[in-house]
Amino acid sequence: AWGLQILQDAAKVSDVDPKVLDRAKTYLAGRQEADGSFPVEFAVHREIWGRMEGSFGITAYVAWSLAEGGDKSPMAKRAFQYLEKNVAQVKDPYLVALAGAAFASWDREAKVTQATLDRLDEMKTVDAKNRTVSWGNGGPTGVYTTGREAQVETTALAAYALHKGGR
């Protein structure tokens, strides 16, 4: 999914063979479960993604990658149906931000998008003295950060999701 995002972004400014993008999507489609999720077992960093509320984290990441490229395929629809069915149970602000980014990229006006962004906004920590807001995180992020670095990454992802959702 990460490779797909990179290639889709590169295609905006350079020539990228569409067949490469199609092969990446075919690979992802072959890994999707019947319920629309993507199993942690196919992820490169299984040890990190596996700690992110089961298949939810990796599915949100794949769905986000597909949505950013404008993919409206049945594979993408099933992934978003899975996210919509499960997002209300997610407690980790990082994963709510990731789902918010995915939903906002898919359909920023959808009820589930707005509800997810509302929840994300409620999870922020306000520091009135320093006039800042931030989002904490319950564990390592998708790129192994923890502690203060994870807070910065989670805050950046939350800001992206909220901006993408028109907030």
CSV table of C-alpha atoms in Angstrom, one decimal:
chain,number,residue,atom,x,y,z
A,1,ALA,CA,0.0,0.0,0.0
A,2,TRP,CA,2.9,2.3,0.8
A,3,GLY,CA,4.4,1.7,-2.6
A,4,LEU,CA,1.0,2.3,-4.2
A,5,GLN,CA,0.8,5.7,-2.5
A,6,ILE,CA,4.3,6.7,-3.6
A,7,LEU,CA,3.7,5.7,-7.2
A,8,GLN,CA,0.3,7.5,-7.3
A,9,ASP,CA,2.0,10.6,-6.0
A,10,ALA,CA,4.9,10.3,-8.4
A,11,ALA,CA,2.4,9.9,-11.3
A,12,LYS,CA,1.2,13.4,-10.6
A,13,VAL,CA,4.6,14.9,-11.6
A,14,SER,CA,6.3,12.2,-13.6
A,15,ASP,CA,5.6,9.3,-15.9
A,16,VAL,CA,4.6,6.1,-14.1
A,17,ASP,CA,3.6,3.0,-16.0
A,18,PRO,CA,-0.1,2.4,-15.3
A,19,LYS,CA,0.5,-1.3,-15.5
A,20,VAL,CA,2.7,-1.0,-12.4
A,21,LEU,CA,-0.2,0.6,-10.5
A,22,ASP,CA,-2.5,-2.1,-11.8
A,23,ARG,CA,-0.2,-4.9,-10.6
A,24,ALA,CA,0.0,-3.3,-7.1
A,25,LYS,CA,-3.8,-3.2,-6.9
A,26,THR,CA,-4.1,-6.8,-8.2
A,27,TYR,CA,-1.6,-7.8,-5.5
A,28,LEU,CA,-3.7,-6.1,-2.8
A,29,ALA,CA,-7.0,-7.5,-4.1
A,30,GLY,CA,-5.5,-11.0,-3.8
A,31,ARG,CA,-4.8,-10.4,-0.1
A,32,GLN,CA,-8.2,-8.9,0.8
A,33,GLU,CA,-10.4,-11.0,3.2
A,34,ALA,CA,-14.1,-11.7,2.5
A,35,ASP,CA,-15.1,-9.2,5.1
A,36,GLY,CA,-13.2,-6.4,3.3
A,37,SER,CA,-10.2,-6.3,5.7
A,38,PHE,CA,-6.6,-6.9,4.9
A,39,PRO,CA,-4.7,-9.4,7.1
A,40,VAL,CA,-1.8,-8.2,9.1
A,41,GLU,CA,0.1,-11.2,7.9
A,42,PHE,CA,0.7,-9.7,4.5
A,43,ALA,CA,2.1,-6.4,5.9
A,44,VAL,CA,5.8,-5.7,5.8
A,45,HIS,CA,5.9,-4.7,9.4
A,46,ARG,CA,3.6,-7.3,10.9
A,47,GLU,CA,5.0,-6.8,14.4
A,48,ILE,CA,3.8,-3.2,14.4
A,49,TRP,CA,0.6,-3.5,12.4
A,50,GLY,CA,-0.4,-6.6,14.4
A,51,ARG,CA,-0.6,-4.4,17.6
A,52,MET,CA,-3.0,-2.0,15.9
A,53,GLU,CA,-6.4,-3.5,16.8
A,54,GLY,CA,-6.2,-6.5,14.6
A,55,SER,CA,-6.7,-5.9,10.9
A,56,PHE,CA,-8.2,-2.4,11.4
A,57,GLY,CA,-4.9,-0.5,11.1
A,58,ILE,CA,-3.5,-2.1,8.0
A,59,THR,CA,-7.0,-2.0,6.3
A,60,ALA,CA,-7.3,1.7,7.1
A,61,TYR,CA,-3.9,2.3,5.5
A,62,VAL,CA,-4.6,0.3,2.4
A,63,ALA,CA,-8.0,2.0,2.0
A,64,TRP,CA,-6.4,5.4,2.4
A,65,SER,CA,-3.9,4.5,-0.3
A,66,LEU,CA,-6.6,3.4,-2.6
A,67,ALA,CA,-8.8,6.4,-2.0
A,68,GLU,CA,-5.8,8.8,-2.5
A,69,GLY,CA,-5.5,7.4,-6.0
A,70,GLY,CA,-9.2,7.8,-6.7
A,71,ASP,CA,-9.8,4.0,-6.7
A,72,LYS,CA,-13.6,3.2,-6.5
A,73,SER,CA,-13.2,-0.5,-7.2
A,74,PRO,CA,-15.1,-3.2,-5.4
A,75,MET,CA,-12.0,-3.9,-3.4
A,76,ALA,CA,-11.9,-0.4,-2.2
A,77,LYS,CA,-15.6,-0.4,-1.4
A,78,ARG,CA,-15.3,-3.6,0.6
A,79,ALA,CA,-12.4,-2.1,2.6
A,80,PHE,CA,-14.4,1.0,3.4
A,81,GLN,CA,-17.4,-1.1,4.4
A,82,TYR,CA,-15.2,-2.9,6.8
A,83,LEU,CA,-13.8,0.3,8.2
A,84,GLU,CA,-17.3,1.8,8.6
A,85,LYS,CA,-18.5,-1.3,10.4
A,86,ASN,CA,-15.5,-1.3,12.9
A,87,VAL,CA,-14.4,2.3,13.4
A,88,ALA,CA,-16.7,3.1,16.3
A,89,GLN,CA,-14.8,0.4,18.4
A,90,VAL,CA,-11.4,1.9,17.8
A,91,LYS,CA,-9.8,3.6,20.8
A,92,ASP,CA,-6.3,4.6,19.6
A,93,PRO,CA,-6.2,8.2,18.3
A,94,TYR,CA,-3.5,7.2,15.7
A,95,LEU,CA,-5.9,4.7,14.2
A,96,VAL,CA,-8.9,7.1,14.3
A,97,ALA,CA,-6.7,9.6,12.5
A,98,LEU,CA,-5.7,7.0,9.9
A,99,ALA,CA,-9.4,6.1,9.4
A,100,GLY,CA,-10.3,9.7,9.3
A,101,ALA,CA,-7.7,10.4,6.5
A,102,ALA,CA,-9.0,7.4,4.6
A,103,PHE,CA,-12.7,8.3,4.9
A,104,ALA,CA,-12.0,12.0,4.0
A,105,SER,CA,-10.1,10.9,0.9
A,106,TRP,CA,-12.9,8.5,0.0
A,107,ASP,CA,-15.9,10.8,0.6
A,108,ARG,CA,-15.4,13.8,2.8
A,109,GLU,CA,-19.2,14.5,3.0
A,110,ALA,CA,-20.2,11.0,4.2
A,111,LYS,CA,-21.8,10.6,7.6
A,112,VAL,CA,-19.1,8.2,8.7
A,113,THR,CA,-16.4,10.6,7.6
A,114,GLN,CA,-17.9,13.4,9.7
A,115,ALA,CA,-18.6,11.2,12.7
A,116,THR,CA,-15.0,9.9,12.6
A,117,LEU,CA,-13.6,13.4,12.4
A,118,ASP,CA,-15.8,14.5,15.2
A,119,ARG,CA,-14.5,11.7,17.4
A,120,LEU,CA,-10.9,12.5,16.4
A,121,ASP,CA,-11.5,16.2,17.3
A,122,GLU,CA,-12.8,15.1,20.7
A,123,MET,CA,-9.6,13.0,21.3
A,124,LYS,CA,-7.3,16.1,21.2
A,125,THR,CA,-5.4,17.4,24.1
A,126,VAL,CA,-5.5,21.2,24.4
A,127,ASP,CA,-2.6,23.1,26.0
A,128,ALA,CA,-4.2,26.5,26.6
A,129,LYS,CA,-0.9,27.9,28.1
A,130,ASN,CA,1.1,27.2,24.9
A,131,ARG,CA,-1.9,27.5,22.6
A,132,THR,CA,-1.4,24.1,21.1
A,133,VAL,CA,-3.4,21.0,20.5
A,134,SER,CA,-2.0,17.5,20.1
A,135,TRP,CA,-3.1,13.9,19.9
A,136,GLY,CA,-1.6,11.2,22.0
A,137,ASN,CA,-1.1,7.6,20.8
A,138,GLY,CA,-1.6,4.3,22.6
A,139,GLY,CA,1.3,2.5,21.0
A,140,PRO,CA,3.8,2.4,18.2
A,141,THR,CA,2.8,4.0,15.0
A,142,GLY,CA,3.0,2.4,11.5
A,143,VAL,CA,6.6,3.6,11.2
A,144,TYR,CA,7.7,2.4,14.7
A,145,THR,CA,7.6,5.7,16.5
A,146,THR,CA,6.7,5.8,20.2
A,147,GLY,CA,6.6,8.4,22.9
A,148,ARG,CA,6.9,12.1,21.9
A,149,GLU,CA,7.7,11.1,18.3
A,150,ALA,CA,4.5,9.1,18.1
A,151,GLN,CA,2.6,12.1,19.5
A,152,VAL,CA,4.0,14.3,16.7
A,153,GLU,CA,3.2,11.7,14.0
A,154,THR,CA,-0.3,11.2,15.4
A,155,THR,CA,-0.9,14.9,15.6
A,156,ALA,CA,0.3,15.4,12.0
A,157,LEU,CA,-2.0,12.6,10.8
A,158,ALA,CA,-4.9,14.0,12.7
A,159,ALA,CA,-4.3,17.5,11.3
A,160,TYR,CA,-4.1,16.0,7.8
A,161,ALA,CA,-7.4,14.0,8.3
A,162,LEU,CA,-9.2,17.1,9.6
A,163,HIS,CA,-7.9,19.3,6.8
A,164,LYS,CA,-8.8,16.7,4.2
A,165,GLY,CA,-12.2,16.5,5.7
A,166,GLY,CA,-12.7,20.2,5.4
A,167,ARG,CA,-12.3,21.2,9.0
